[in-house]
mmCIF file of C-alpha atoms in Angstrom:
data_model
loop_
_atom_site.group_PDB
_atom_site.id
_atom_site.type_symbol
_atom_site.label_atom_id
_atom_site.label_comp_id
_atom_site.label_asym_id
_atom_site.label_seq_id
_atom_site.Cartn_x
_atom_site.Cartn_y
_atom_site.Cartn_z
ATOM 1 C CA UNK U 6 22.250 -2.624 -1.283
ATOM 2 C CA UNK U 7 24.220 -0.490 0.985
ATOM 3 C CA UNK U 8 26.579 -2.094 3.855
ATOM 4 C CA UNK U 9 26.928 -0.343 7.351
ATOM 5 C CA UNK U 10 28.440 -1.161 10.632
ATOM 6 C CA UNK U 11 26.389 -1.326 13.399
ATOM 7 C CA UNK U 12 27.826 -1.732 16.858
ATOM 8 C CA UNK U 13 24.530 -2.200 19.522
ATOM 9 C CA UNK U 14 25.272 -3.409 23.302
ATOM 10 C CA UNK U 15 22.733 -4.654 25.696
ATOM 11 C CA UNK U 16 21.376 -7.151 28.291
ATOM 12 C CA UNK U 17 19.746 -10.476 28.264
ATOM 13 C CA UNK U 18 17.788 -11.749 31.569
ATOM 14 C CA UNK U 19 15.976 -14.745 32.109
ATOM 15 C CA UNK U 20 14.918 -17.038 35.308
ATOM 16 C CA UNK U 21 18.596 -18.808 35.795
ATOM 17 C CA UNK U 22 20.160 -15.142 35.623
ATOM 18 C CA UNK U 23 21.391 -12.468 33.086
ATOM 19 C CA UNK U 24 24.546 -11.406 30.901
ATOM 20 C CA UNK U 25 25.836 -8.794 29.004
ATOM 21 C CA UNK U 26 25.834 -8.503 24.818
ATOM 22 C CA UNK U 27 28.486 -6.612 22.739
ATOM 23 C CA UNK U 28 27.981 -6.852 19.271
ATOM 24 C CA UNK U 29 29.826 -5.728 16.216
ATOM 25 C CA UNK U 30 27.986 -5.849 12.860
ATOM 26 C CA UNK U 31 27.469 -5.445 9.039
ATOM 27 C CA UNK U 32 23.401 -4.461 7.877
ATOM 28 C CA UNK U 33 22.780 -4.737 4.529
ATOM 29 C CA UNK U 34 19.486 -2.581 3.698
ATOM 30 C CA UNK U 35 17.383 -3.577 0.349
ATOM 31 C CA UNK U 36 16.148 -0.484 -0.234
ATOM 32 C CA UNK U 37 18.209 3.621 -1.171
ATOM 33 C CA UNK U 38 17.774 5.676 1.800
ATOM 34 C CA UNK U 39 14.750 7.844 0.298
ATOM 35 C CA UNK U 40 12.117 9.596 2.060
ATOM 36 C CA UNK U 41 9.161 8.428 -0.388
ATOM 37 C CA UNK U 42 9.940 4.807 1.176
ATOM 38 C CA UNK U 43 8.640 4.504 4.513
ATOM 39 C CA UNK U 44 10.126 1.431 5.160
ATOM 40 C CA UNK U 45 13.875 -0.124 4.463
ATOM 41 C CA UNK U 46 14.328 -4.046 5.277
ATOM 42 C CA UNK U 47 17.726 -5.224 6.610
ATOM 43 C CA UNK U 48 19.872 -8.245 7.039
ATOM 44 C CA UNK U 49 22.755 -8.010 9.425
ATOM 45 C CA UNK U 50 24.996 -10.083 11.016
ATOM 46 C CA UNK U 51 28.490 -10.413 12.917
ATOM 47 C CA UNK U 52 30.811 -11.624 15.749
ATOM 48 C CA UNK U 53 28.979 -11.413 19.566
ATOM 49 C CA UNK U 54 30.945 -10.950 22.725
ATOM 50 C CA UNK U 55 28.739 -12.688 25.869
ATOM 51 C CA UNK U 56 29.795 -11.766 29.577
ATOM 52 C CA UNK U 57 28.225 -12.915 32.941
ATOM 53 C CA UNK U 58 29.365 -13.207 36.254
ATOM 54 C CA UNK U 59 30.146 -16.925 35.278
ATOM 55 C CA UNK U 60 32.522 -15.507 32.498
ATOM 56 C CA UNK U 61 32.743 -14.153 28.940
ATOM 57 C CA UNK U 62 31.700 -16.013 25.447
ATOM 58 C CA UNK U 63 32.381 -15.890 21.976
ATOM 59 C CA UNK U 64 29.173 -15.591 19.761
ATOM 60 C CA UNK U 65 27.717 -15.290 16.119
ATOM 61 C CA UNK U 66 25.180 -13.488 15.151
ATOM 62 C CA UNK U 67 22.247 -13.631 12.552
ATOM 63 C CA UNK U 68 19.574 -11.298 12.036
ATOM 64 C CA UNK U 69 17.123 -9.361 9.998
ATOM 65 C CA UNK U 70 14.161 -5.973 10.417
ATOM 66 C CA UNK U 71 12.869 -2.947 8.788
ATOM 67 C CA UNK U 72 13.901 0.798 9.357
ATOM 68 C CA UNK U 73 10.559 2.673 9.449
ATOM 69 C CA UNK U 74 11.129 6.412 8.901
ATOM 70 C CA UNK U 75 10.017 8.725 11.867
ATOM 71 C CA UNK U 76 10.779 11.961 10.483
ATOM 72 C CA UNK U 77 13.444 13.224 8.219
ATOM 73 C CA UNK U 78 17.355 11.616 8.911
ATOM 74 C CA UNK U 79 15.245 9.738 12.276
ATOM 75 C CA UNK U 80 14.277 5.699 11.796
ATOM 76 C CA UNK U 81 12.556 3.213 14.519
ATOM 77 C CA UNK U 82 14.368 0.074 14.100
ATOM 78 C CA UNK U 83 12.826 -3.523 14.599
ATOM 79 C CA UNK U 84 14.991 -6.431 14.151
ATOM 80 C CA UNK U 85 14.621 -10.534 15.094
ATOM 81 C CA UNK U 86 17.934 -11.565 15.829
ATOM 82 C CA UNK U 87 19.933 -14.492 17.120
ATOM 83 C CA UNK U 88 23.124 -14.735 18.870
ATOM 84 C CA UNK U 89 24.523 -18.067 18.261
ATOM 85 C CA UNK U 90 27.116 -19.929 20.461
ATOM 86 C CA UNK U 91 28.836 -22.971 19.518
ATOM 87 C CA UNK U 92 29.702 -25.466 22.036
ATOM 88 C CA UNK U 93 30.942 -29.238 22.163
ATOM 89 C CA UNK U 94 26.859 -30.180 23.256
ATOM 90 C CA UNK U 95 26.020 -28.795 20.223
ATOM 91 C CA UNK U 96 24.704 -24.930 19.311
ATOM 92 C CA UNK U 97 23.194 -22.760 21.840
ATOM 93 C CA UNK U 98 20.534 -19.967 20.548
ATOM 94 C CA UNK U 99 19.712 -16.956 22.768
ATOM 95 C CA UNK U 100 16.802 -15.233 20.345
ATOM 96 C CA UNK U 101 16.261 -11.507 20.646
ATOM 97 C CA UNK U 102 13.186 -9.125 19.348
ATOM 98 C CA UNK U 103 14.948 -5.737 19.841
ATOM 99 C CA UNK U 104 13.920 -2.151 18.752
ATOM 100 C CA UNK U 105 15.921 1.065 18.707
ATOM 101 C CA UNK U 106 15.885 4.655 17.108
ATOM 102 C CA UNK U 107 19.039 4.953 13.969
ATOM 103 C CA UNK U 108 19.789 8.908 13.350
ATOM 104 C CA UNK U 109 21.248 9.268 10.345
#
């Protein structure tokens, strides 16, 4: 299994209002990068910074996908992940589905 960092930032909007996601990450793929493959699953996971005009937030995250090759040294990405907060109340969850294009 190969390790790699993966550093993705983007938004998160709902009815009560939005905030900003930073995340810095390890993915750990199950499969060698080769073109016969079409597809390459992946865990990842890592520390989450959240921001919103109420303030910023520590985070966790947790998540796993598949690389699906494009064309040659292009992927699509699709990955399930959670960003996980801790707080005295207990745990708060804010679950993504994301998708993106890795260029290797």
């Amino acid at each position: 299994a190969a390790v790699k960092g993966s550093p993705p930032a983007g938004g998160l909007a709902g009815s009560g209002g939005g905030m900003w996601i930073m995340s810095a990450n390890a993915v750990v793929h199950f499969a060698p990068a080769e073109r016969q493959r079409n597809t390459r699953p992946f865990v990842s996971g890592g520390y989450t910074r959240l921001s919103s005009g109420d303030g910023d937030l520590n985070a966790w995250n947790v998540g796993g996908g598949v690389d699906i090759w494009a064309r040659e040294r292009v992927d699509i990405r699709a990955e399930l992940r959670d960003h996980i907060r801790p707080d005295d109340r207990g745990a708060f969850h804010y679950w993504g589905l994301r998708a993106g294009i890795v260029v290797r």
